[in-house]
Short mmCIF file of C-alpha atoms in Angstrom, two decimals:
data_model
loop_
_atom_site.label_atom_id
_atom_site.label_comp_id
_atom_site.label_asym_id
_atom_site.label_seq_id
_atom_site.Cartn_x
_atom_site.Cartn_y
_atom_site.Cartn_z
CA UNK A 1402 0.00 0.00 0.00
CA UNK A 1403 1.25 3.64 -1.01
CA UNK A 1404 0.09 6.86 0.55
CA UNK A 1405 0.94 10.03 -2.32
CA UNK A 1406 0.84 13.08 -1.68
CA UNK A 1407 -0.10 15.16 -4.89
CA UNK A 1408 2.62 17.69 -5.83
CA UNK A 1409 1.32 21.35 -6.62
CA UNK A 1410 4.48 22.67 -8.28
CA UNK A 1411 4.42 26.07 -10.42
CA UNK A 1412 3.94 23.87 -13.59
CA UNK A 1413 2.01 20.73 -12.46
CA UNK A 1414 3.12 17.31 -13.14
CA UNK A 1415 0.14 16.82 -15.28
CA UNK A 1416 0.68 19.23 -17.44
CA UNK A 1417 4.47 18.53 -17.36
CA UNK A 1418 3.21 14.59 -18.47
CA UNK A 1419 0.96 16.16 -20.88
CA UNK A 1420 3.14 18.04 -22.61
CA UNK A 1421 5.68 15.06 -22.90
CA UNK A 1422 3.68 12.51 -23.68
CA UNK A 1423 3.44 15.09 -27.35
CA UNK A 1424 6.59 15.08 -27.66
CA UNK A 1425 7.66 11.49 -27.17
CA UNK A 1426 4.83 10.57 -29.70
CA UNK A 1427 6.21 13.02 -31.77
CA UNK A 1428 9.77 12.09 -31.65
CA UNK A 1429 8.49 8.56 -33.03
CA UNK A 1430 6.57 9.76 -35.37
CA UNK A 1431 9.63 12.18 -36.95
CA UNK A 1432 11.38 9.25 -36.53
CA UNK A 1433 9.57 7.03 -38.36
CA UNK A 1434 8.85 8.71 -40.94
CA UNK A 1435 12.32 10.40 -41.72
CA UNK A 1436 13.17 6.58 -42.00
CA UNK A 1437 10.18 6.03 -44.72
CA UNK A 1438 11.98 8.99 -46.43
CA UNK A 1439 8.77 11.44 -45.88
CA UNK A 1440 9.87 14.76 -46.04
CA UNK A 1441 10.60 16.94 -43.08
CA UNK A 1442 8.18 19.82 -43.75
CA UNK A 1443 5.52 16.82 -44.31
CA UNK A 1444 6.49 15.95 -40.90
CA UNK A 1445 6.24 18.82 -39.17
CA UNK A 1446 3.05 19.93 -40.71
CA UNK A 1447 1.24 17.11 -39.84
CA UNK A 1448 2.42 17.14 -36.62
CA UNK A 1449 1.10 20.78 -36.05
CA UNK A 1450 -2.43 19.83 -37.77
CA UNK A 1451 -2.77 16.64 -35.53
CA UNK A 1452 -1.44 18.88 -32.65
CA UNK A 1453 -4.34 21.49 -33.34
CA UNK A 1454 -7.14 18.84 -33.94
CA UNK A 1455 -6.17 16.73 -30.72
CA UNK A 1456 -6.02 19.35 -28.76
CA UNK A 1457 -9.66 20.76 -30.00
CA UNK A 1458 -11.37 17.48 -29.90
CA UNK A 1459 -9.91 16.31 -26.59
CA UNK A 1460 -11.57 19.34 -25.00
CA UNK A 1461 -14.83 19.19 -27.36
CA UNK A 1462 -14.95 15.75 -26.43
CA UNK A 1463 -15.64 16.19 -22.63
CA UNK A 1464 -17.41 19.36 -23.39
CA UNK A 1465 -20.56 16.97 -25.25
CA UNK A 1466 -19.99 14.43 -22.44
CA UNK A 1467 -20.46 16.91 -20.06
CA UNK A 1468 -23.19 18.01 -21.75
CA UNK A 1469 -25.37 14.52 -22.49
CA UNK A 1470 -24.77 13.16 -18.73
CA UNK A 1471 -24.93 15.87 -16.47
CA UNK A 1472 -26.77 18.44 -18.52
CA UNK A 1473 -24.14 21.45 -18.26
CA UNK A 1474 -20.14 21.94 -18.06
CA UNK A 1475 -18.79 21.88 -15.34
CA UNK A 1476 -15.34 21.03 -15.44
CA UNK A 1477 -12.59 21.71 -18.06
CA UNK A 1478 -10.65 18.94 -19.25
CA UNK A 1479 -9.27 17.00 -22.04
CA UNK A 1480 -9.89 13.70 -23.25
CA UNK A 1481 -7.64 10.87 -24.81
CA UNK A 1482 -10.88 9.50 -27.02
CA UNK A 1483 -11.70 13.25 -28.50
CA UNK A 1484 -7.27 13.93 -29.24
CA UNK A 1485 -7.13 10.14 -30.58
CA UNK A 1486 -10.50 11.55 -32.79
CA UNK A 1487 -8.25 15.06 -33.63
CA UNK A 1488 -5.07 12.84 -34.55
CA UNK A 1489 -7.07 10.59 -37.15
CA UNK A 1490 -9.07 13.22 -38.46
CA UNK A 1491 -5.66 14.95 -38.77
CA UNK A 1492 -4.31 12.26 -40.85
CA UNK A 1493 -6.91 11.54 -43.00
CA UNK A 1494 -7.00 15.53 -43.75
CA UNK A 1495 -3.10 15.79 -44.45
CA UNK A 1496 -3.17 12.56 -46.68
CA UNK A 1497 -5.89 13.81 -48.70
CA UNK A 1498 -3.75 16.67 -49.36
CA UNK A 1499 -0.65 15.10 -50.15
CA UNK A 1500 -1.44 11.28 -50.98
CA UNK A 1501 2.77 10.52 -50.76
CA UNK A 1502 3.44 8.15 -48.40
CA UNK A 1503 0.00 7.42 -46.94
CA UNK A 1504 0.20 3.77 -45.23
CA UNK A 1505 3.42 5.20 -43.16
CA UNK A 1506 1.55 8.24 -42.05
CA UNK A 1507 -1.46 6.06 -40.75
CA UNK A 1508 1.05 3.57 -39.21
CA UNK A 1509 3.30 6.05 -37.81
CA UNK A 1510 0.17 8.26 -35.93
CA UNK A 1511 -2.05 5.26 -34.40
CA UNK A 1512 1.28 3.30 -33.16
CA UNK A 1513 2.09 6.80 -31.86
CA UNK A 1514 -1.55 6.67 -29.41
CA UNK A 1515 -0.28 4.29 -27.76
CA UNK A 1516 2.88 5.55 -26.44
CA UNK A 1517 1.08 9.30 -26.09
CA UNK A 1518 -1.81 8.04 -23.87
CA UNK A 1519 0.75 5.89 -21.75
CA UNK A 1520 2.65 8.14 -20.93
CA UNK A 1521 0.04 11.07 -20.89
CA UNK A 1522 -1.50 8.58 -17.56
CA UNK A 1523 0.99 9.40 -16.03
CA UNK A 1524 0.24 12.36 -15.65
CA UNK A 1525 -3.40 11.46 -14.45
CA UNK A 1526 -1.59 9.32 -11.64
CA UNK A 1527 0.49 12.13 -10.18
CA UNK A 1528 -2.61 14.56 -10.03
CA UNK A 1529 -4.80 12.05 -8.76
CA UNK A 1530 -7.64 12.22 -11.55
CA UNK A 1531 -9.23 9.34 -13.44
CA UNK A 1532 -8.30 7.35 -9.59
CA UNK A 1533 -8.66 3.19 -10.04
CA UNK A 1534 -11.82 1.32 -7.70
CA UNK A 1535 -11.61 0.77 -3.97
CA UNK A 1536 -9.08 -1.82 -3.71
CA UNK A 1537 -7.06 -2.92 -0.44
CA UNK A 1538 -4.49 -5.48 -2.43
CA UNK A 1539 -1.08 -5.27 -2.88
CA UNK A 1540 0.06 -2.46 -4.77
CA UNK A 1541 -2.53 0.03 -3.62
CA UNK A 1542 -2.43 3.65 -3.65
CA UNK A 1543 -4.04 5.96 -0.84
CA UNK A 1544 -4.17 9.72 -2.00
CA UNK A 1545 -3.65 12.49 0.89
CA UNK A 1546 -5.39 15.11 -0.35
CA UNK A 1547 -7.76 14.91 -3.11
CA UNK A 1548 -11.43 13.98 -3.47
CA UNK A 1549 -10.84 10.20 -2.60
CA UNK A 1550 -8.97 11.05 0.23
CA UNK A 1551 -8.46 8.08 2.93
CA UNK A 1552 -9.34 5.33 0.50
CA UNK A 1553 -7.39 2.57 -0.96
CA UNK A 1554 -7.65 2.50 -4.58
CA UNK A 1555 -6.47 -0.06 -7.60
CA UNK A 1556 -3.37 1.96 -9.41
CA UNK A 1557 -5.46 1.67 -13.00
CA UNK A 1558 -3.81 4.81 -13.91
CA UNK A 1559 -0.45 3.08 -13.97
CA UNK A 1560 -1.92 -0.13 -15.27
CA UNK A 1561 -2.88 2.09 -18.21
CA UNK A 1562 0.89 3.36 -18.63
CA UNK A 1563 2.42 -0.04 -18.60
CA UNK A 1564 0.37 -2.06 -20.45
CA UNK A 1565 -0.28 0.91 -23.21
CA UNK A 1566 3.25 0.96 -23.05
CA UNK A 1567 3.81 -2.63 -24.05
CA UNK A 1568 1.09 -2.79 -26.57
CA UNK A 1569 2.91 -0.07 -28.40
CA UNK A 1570 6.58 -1.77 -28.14
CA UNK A 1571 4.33 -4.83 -29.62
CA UNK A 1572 2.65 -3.07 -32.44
CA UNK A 1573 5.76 -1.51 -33.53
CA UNK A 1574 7.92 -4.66 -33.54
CA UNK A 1575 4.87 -6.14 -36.04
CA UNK A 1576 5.21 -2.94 -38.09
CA UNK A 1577 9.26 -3.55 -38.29
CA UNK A 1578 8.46 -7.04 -39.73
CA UNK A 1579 6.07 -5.25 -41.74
CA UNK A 1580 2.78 -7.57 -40.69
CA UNK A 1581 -0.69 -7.15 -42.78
CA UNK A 1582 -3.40 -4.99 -41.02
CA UNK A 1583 -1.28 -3.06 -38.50
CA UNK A 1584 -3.02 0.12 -38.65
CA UNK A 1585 -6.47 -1.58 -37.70
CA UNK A 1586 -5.29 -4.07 -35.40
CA UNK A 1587 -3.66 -1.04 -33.28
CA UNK A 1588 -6.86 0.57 -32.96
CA UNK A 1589 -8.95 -2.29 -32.18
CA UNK A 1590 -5.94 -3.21 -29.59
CA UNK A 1591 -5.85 0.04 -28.26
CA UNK A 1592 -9.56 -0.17 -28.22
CA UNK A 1593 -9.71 -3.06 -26.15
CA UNK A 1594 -7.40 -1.89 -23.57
CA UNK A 1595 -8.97 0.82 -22.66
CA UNK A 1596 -12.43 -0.64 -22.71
CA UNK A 1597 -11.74 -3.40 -19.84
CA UNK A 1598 -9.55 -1.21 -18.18
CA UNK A 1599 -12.31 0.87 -17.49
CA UNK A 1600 -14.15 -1.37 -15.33
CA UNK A 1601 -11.11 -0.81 -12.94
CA UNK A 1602 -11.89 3.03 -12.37
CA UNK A 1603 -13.97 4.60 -9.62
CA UNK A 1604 -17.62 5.65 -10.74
CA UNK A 1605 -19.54 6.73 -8.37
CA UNK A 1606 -22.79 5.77 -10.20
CA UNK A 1607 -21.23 2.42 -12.07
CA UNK A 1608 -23.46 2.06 -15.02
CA UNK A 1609 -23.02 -0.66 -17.62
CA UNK A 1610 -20.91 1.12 -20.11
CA UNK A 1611 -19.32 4.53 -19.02
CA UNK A 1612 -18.66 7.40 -21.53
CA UNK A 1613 -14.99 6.26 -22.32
CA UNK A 1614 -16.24 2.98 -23.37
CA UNK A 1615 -19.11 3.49 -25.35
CA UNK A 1616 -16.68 5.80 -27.50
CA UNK A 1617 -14.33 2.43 -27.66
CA UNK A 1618 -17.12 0.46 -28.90
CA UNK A 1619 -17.44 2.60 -31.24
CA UNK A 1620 -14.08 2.55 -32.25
CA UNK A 1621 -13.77 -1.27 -32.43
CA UNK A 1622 -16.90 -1.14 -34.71
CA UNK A 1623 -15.61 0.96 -36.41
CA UNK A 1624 -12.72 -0.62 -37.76
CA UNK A 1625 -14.23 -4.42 -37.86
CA UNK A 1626 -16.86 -2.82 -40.03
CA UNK A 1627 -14.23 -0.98 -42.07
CA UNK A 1628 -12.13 -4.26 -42.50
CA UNK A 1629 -15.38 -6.30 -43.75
CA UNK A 1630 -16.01 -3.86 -46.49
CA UNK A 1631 -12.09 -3.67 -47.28
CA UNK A 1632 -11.88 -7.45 -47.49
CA UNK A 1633 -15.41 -8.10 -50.06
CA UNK A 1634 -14.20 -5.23 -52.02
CA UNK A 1635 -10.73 -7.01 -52.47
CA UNK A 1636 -12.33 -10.11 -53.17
CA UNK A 1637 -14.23 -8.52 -55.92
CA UNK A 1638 -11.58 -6.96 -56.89
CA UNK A 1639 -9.87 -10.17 -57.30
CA UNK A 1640 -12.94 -11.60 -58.85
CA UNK A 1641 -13.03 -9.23 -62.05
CA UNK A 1642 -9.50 -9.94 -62.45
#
């Protein structure tokens, strides 16, 4: 069991997590690209589209939320659904406008969500938002000084960090070896994740799907109905031929 005590620095960790968890995601993504011989001003343009986008729909995202459950705003915050939304939207915009190199741009940006919203929980863990269930097992976490203060809780924040963290490290080792399907089967991965770990956070009113995961359903369908239509127009394809 761990008692924290939430640090209120001049620049909060959350924000300090926030703010790196762009920049590590962006790193790979330069990186991956420069290797797939994009062009740097490709690079950084997308980068600043995606960071615009994300950045709107994260906030827009818990805005609506807000919104449909409560039936007014009271809170400002941003969410990793609505900037995963921004990024994709983001992509699909910048490879509409230049159609060079589109499979590495889609690869590069959805491995990238999963090292941005690992590390990004981080920050959620030292601020003591997003807090795990009431849990009194080993590993623990009792916050000093925040709303759940004097509980035990289940660390799902860093749950979320390492195992987004090792889905990515998967992901891109298939990508290396250049497997079929990677883009969708990181989504619907990523998907999954955070739909199951979901039923390890605190909800005060626990209803059968929360907010987060009714916007990973949607996801998953999403891309399994997106793969169906891929795969019987290929067949088709192959048909005519």
């Amino acid at each position: 069991m761990i008692d924290i005590t939430i640090l209120h620095w001049r620049i909060s960790p959350y924000f300090i997590c926030f703010l790196l968890s762009f920049v590590l995601a962006y790193l790979y993504v330069t990186w991956y690209l420069k290797k797939a011989g994009v062009k740097g001003s490709h690079i950084f343009y997308s980068e600043l589209l995606n960071t615009v986008l994300a950045l709107y729909f994260g906030a827009f995202y818990t805005f609506i939320v807000q919104l449909a459950e409560q039936g007014k705003v009271e809170t400002f915050g941003f969410s990793s659904l609505g900037g995963m939304a921004g990024i994709l939207l983001g992509v699909w915009i910048f490879t509409k406008i230049s159609k060079e190199h589109k499979i590495e741009l889609w690869t590069a940006y959805v491995l990238a969500l999963g090292l941005m919203y690992a590390v990004s929980k981080l920050g959620c863990f030292f601020a003591g938002c997003c807090v795990g269930m009431r849990y009194q097992g080993p590993g623990s976490i009792r916050y000093l000084d925040n709303g759940a203060a004097g509980e035990y809780l289940f660390p799902v924040q860093l749950a979320e960090t390492i195992l987004f963290l090792l889905a990515f490290l998967l992901l891109h080792k298939m990508a290396e070896r250049r497997r079929n399907g990677i883009i969708p089967k990181s989504l619907l991965l990523y998907a999954i994740l955070k739909f199951v770990l979901d039923y390890l956070r605190y909800y005060e009113d626990r209803k059968i799907f929360s907010a987060n995961q009714w916007g990973c359903l949607l996801v998953a369908v999403s891309v399994l109905l997106y793969e169906a239509v891929r795969q019987i127009r290929q067949r088709a394809n192959n048909k005519v031929i």
